[in-house]
mmCIF file of C-alpha atoms in Angstrom:
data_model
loop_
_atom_site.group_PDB
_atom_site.id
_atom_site.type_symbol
_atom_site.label_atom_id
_atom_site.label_comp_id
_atom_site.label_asym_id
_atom_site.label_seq_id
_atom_site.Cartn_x
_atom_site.Cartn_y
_atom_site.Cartn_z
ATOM 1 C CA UNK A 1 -4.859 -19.510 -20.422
ATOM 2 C CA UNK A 2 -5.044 -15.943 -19.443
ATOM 3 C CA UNK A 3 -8.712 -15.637 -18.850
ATOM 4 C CA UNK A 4 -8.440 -18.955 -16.784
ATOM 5 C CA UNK A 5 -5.482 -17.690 -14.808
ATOM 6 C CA UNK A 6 -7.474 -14.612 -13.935
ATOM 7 C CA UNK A 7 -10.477 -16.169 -13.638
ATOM 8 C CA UNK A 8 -9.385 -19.232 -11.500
ATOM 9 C CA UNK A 9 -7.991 -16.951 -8.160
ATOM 10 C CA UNK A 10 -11.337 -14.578 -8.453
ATOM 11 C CA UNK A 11 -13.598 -17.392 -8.097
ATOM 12 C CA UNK A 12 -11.677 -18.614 -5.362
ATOM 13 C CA UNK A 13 -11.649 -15.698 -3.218
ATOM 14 C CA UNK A 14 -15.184 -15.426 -4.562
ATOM 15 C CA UNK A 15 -14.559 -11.900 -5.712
ATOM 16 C CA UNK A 16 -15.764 -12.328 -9.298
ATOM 17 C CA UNK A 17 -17.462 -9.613 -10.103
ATOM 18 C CA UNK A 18 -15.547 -6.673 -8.139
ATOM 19 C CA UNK A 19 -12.111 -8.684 -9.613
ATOM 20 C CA UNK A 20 -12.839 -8.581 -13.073
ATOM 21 C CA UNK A 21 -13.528 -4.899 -12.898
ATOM 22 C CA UNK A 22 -11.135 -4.031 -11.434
ATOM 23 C CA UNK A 23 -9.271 -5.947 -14.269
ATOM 24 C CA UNK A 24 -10.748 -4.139 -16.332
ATOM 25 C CA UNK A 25 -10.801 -1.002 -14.958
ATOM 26 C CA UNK A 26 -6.543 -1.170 -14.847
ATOM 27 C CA UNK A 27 -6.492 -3.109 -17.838
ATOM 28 C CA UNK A 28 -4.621 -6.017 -16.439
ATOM 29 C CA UNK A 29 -5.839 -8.474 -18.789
ATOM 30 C CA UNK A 30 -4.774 -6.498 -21.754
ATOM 31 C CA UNK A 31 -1.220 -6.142 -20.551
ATOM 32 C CA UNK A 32 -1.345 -10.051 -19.462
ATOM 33 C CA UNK A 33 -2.002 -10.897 -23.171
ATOM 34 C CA UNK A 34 0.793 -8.558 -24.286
ATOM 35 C CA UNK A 35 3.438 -9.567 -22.265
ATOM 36 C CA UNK A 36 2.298 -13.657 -22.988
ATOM 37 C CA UNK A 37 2.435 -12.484 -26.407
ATOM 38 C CA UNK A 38 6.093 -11.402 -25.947
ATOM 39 C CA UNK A 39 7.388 -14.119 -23.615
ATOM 40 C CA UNK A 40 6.004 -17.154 -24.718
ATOM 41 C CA UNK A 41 8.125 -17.392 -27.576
ATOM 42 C CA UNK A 42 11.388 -17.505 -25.856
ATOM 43 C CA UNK A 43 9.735 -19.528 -23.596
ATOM 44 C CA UNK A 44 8.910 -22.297 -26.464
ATOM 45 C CA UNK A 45 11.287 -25.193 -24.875
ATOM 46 C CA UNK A 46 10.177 -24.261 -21.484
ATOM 47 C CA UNK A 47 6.396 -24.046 -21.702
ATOM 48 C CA UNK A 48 5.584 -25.937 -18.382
ATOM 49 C CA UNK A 49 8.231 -23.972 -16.312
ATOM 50 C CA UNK A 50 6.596 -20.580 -18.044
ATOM 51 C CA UNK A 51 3.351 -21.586 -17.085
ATOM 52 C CA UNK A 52 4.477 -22.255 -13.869
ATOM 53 C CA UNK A 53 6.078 -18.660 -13.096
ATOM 54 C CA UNK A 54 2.884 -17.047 -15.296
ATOM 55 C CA UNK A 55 0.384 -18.501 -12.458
ATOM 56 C CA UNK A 56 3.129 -17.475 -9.753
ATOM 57 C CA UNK A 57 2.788 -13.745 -11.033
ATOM 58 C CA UNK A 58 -0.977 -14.067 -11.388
ATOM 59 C CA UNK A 59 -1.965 -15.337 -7.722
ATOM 60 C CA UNK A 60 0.453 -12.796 -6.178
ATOM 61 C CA UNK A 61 -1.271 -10.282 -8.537
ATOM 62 C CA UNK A 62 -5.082 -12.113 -7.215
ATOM 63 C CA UNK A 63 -4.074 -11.844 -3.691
ATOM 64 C CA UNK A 64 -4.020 -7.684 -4.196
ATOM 65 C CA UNK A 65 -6.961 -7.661 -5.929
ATOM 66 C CA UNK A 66 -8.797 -10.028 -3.025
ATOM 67 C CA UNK A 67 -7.701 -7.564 -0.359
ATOM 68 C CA UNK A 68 -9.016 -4.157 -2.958
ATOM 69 C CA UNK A 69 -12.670 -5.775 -3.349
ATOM 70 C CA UNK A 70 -12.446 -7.079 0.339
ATOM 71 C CA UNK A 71 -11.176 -4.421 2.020
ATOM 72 C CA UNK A 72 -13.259 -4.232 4.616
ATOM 73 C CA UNK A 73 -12.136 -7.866 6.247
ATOM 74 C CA UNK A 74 -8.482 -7.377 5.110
ATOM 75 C CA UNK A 75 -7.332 -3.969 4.850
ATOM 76 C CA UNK A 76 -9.833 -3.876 8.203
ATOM 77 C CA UNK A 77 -7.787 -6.352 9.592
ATOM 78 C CA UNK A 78 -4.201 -4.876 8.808
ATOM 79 C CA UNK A 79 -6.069 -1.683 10.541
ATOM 80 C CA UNK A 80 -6.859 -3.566 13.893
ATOM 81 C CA UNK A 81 -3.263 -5.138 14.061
ATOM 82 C CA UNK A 82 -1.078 -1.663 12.903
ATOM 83 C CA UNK A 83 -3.394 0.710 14.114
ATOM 84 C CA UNK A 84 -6.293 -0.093 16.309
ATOM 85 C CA UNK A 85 -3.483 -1.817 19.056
ATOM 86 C CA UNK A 86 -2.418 1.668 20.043
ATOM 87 C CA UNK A 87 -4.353 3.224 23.124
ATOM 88 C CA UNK A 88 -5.106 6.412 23.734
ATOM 89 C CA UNK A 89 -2.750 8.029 25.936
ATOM 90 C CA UNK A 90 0.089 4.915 24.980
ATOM 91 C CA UNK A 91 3.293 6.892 25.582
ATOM 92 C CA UNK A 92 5.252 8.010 22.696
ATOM 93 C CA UNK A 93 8.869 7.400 21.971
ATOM 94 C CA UNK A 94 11.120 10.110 21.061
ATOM 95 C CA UNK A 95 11.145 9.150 17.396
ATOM 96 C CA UNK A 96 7.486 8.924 17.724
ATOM 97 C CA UNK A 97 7.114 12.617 18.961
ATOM 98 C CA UNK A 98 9.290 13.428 16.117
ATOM 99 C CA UNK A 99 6.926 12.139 13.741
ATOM 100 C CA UNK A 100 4.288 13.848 14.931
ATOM 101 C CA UNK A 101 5.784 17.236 14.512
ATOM 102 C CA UNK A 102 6.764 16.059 11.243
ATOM 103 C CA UNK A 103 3.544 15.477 10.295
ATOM 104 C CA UNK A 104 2.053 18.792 11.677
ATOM 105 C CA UNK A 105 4.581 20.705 9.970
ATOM 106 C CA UNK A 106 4.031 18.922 6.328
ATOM 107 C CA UNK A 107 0.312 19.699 7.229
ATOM 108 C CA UNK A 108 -0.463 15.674 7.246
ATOM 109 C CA UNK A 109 -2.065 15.951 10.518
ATOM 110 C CA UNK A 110 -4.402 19.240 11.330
ATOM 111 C CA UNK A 111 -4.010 20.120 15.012
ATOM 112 C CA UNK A 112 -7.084 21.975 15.352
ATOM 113 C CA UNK A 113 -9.579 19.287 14.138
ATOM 114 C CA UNK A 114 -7.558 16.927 16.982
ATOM 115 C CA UNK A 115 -7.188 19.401 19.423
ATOM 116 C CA UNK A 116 -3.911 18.851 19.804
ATOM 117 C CA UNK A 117 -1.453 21.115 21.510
ATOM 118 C CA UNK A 118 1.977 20.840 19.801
ATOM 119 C CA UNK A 119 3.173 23.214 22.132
ATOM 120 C CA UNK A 120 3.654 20.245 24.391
ATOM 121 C CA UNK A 121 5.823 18.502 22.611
ATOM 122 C CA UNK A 122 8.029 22.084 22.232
ATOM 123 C CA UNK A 123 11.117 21.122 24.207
ATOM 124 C CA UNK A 124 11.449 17.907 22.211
ATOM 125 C CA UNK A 125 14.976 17.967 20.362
ATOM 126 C CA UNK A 126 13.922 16.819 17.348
ATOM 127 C CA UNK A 127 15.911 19.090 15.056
ATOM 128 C CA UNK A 128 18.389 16.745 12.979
ATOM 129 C CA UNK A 129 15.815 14.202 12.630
ATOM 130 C CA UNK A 130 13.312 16.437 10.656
ATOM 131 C CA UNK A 131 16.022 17.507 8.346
ATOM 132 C CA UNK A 132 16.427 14.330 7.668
ATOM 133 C CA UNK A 133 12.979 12.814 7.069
ATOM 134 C CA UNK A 134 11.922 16.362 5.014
ATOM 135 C CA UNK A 135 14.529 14.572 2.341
ATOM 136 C CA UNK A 136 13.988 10.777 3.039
ATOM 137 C CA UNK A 137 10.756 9.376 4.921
ATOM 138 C CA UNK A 138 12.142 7.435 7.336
ATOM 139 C CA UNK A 139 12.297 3.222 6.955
ATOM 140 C CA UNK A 140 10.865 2.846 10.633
ATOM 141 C CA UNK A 141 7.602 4.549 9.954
ATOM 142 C CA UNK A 142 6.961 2.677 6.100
ATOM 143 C CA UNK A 143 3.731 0.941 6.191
ATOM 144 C CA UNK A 144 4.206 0.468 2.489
ATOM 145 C CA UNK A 145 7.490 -2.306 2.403
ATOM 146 C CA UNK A 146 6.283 -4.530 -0.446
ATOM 147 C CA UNK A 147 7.288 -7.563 -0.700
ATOM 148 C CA UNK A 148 7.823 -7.299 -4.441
ATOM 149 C CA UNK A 149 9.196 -10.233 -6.313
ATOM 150 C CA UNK A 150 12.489 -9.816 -8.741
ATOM 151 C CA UNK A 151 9.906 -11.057 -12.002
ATOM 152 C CA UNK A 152 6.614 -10.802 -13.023
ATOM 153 C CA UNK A 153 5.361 -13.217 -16.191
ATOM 154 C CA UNK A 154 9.116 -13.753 -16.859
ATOM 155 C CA UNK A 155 10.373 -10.341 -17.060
ATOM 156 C CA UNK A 156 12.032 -7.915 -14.449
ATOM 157 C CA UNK A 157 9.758 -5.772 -12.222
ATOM 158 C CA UNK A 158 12.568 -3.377 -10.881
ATOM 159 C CA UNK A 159 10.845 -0.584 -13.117
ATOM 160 C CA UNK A 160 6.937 -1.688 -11.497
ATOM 161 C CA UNK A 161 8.772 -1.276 -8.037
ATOM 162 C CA UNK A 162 10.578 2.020 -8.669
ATOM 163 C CA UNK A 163 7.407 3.815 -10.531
ATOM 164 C CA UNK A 164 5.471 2.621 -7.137
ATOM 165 C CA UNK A 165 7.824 4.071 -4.761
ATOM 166 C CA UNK A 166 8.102 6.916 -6.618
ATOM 167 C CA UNK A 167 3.924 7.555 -6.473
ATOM 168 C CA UNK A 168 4.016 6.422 -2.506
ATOM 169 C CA UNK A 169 6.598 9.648 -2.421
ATOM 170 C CA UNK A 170 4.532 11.441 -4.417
ATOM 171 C CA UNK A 171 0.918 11.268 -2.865
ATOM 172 C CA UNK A 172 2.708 10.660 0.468
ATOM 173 C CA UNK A 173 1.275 7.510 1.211
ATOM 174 C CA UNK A 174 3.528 6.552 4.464
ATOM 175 C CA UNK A 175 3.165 9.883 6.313
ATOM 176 C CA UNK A 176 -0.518 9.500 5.797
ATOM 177 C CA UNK A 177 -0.357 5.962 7.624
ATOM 178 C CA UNK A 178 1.993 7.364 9.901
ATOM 179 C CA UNK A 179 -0.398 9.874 10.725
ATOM 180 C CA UNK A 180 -3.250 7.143 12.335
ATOM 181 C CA UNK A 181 -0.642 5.485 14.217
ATOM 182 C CA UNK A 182 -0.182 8.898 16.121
ATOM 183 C CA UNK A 183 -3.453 10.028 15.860
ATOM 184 C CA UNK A 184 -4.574 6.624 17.421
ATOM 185 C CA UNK A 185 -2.965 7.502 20.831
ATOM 186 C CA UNK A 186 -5.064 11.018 21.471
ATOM 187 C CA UNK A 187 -8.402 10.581 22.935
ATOM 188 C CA UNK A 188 -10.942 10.675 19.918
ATOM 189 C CA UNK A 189 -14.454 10.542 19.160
ATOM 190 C CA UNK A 190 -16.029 7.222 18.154
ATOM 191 C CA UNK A 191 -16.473 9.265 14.761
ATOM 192 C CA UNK A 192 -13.226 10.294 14.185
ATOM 193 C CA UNK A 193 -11.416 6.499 14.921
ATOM 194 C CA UNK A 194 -14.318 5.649 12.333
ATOM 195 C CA UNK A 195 -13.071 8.180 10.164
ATOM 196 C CA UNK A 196 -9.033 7.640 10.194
ATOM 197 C CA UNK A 197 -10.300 3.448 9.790
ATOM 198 C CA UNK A 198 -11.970 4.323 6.569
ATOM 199 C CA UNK A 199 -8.938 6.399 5.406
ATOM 200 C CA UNK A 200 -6.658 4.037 6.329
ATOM 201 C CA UNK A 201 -8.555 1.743 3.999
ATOM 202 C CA UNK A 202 -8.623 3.995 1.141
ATOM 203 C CA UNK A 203 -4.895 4.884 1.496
ATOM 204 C CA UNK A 204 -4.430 1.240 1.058
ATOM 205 C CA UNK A 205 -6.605 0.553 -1.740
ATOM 206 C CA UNK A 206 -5.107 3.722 -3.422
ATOM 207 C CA UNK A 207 -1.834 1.855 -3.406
ATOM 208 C CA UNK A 208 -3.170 -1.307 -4.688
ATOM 209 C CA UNK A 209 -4.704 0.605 -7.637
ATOM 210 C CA UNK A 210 -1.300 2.593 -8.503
ATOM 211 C CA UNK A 211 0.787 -0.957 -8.386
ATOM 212 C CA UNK A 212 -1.654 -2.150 -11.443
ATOM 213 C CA UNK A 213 -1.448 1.523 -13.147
ATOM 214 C CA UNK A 214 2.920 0.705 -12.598
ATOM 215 C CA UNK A 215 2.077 -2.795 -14.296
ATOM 216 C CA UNK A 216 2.878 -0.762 -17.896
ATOM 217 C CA UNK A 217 6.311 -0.907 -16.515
ATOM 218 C CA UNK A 218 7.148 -4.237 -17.286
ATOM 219 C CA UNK A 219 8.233 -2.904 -20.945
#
């Protein structure tokens, strides 16, 4: 059943070969078998209903994995629609300006290889909001809101969610998006758009790959 439930979504998507190592690589399948191990006992008088949530779990699981070994059409896409909508010289909001000397001053964004001048943006009052967002990363600006369900195979995934928010903090995964947005409104080379496209893509592949490595979680 595992194999097949793996196996099934992959072929689908047509991702076979990238999906099963990257499977592999995060050991997915070995920490399927141990928590069917664990659950499908108490699940005994319910095996259909099990089997049911088990796929659930798996195809959400699938549809990350589809997007990491076809990132270039999806993550791409998410790109063009977050991103690639904002024109250079779109006016910033207030909040937005804020970010942006947020950003400079956590050293997210580099001013020099942007030429920009954040002396512009000097009589901006953005004082209690960076106070605020050097302790909490403001809601507004996530890029990374999963949409993560209450159980995965059967058992809670409040621990999966909390070790992932904890890594987003951590390698500063929203500030980085954050960053493009901004970035995305100065007048830049053809090289550098190409540039913050393919780090947008690896920022979200890096968070694909650190939601299987919270998987361990489940126990």
């Amino acid at each position: 059943m595992i194999e097949h439930s793996i196996d099934q979504p992959l072929n689908k998507f047509n991702i076979t070969e990238c999906g099963w190592k990257f499977i592999k690589d995060h050991k997915t399948d070995e920490l399927a078998f141990n928590v069917y191990k664990r659950a499908n006992p108490i699940a005994s008088n319910t095996e259909l209903r099990f089997e049911r949530k088990w796929r659930r779990s798996m195809n959400y699981l699938m549809e990350y994995v589809r997007s990491y070994c076809k990132s270039d059409v999806y993550i791409a896409q998410a790109f063009n629609y977050e991103v690639g909508g904002r024109h250079p010289n779109s006016s910033l909001t207030h909040n937005e300006v804020c970010m942006l000397k947020h950003l400079i001053d956590i050293n997210i964004i580099e001013t020099k290889l942007y030429k920009i001048d954040d002396g512009r943006y000097a009589e901006e009052n953005c004082e209690t909001l960076l106070v605020e967002w050097s302790a909490t990363f403001p809601y507004q600006f996530n890029s990374f809101d999963v949409n993560f369900p209450d159980e995965l195979f059967s058992l809670p995934s409040k621990n999966v969610l909390e070790c992932l928010h904890q890594k987003i903090n951590q390698e500063k995964l929203n500030e980085k998006l954050a960053s493009y947005k901004m970035l995305h409104t100065f007048n830049l080379s053809p090289t550098q758009t190409e540039e913050i496209r393919n780090d947008y893509i690896n920022v979200y592949k890096t968070l694909i790959s650190t939601m299987f490595e919270c998987l361990e979680k489940l126990f």
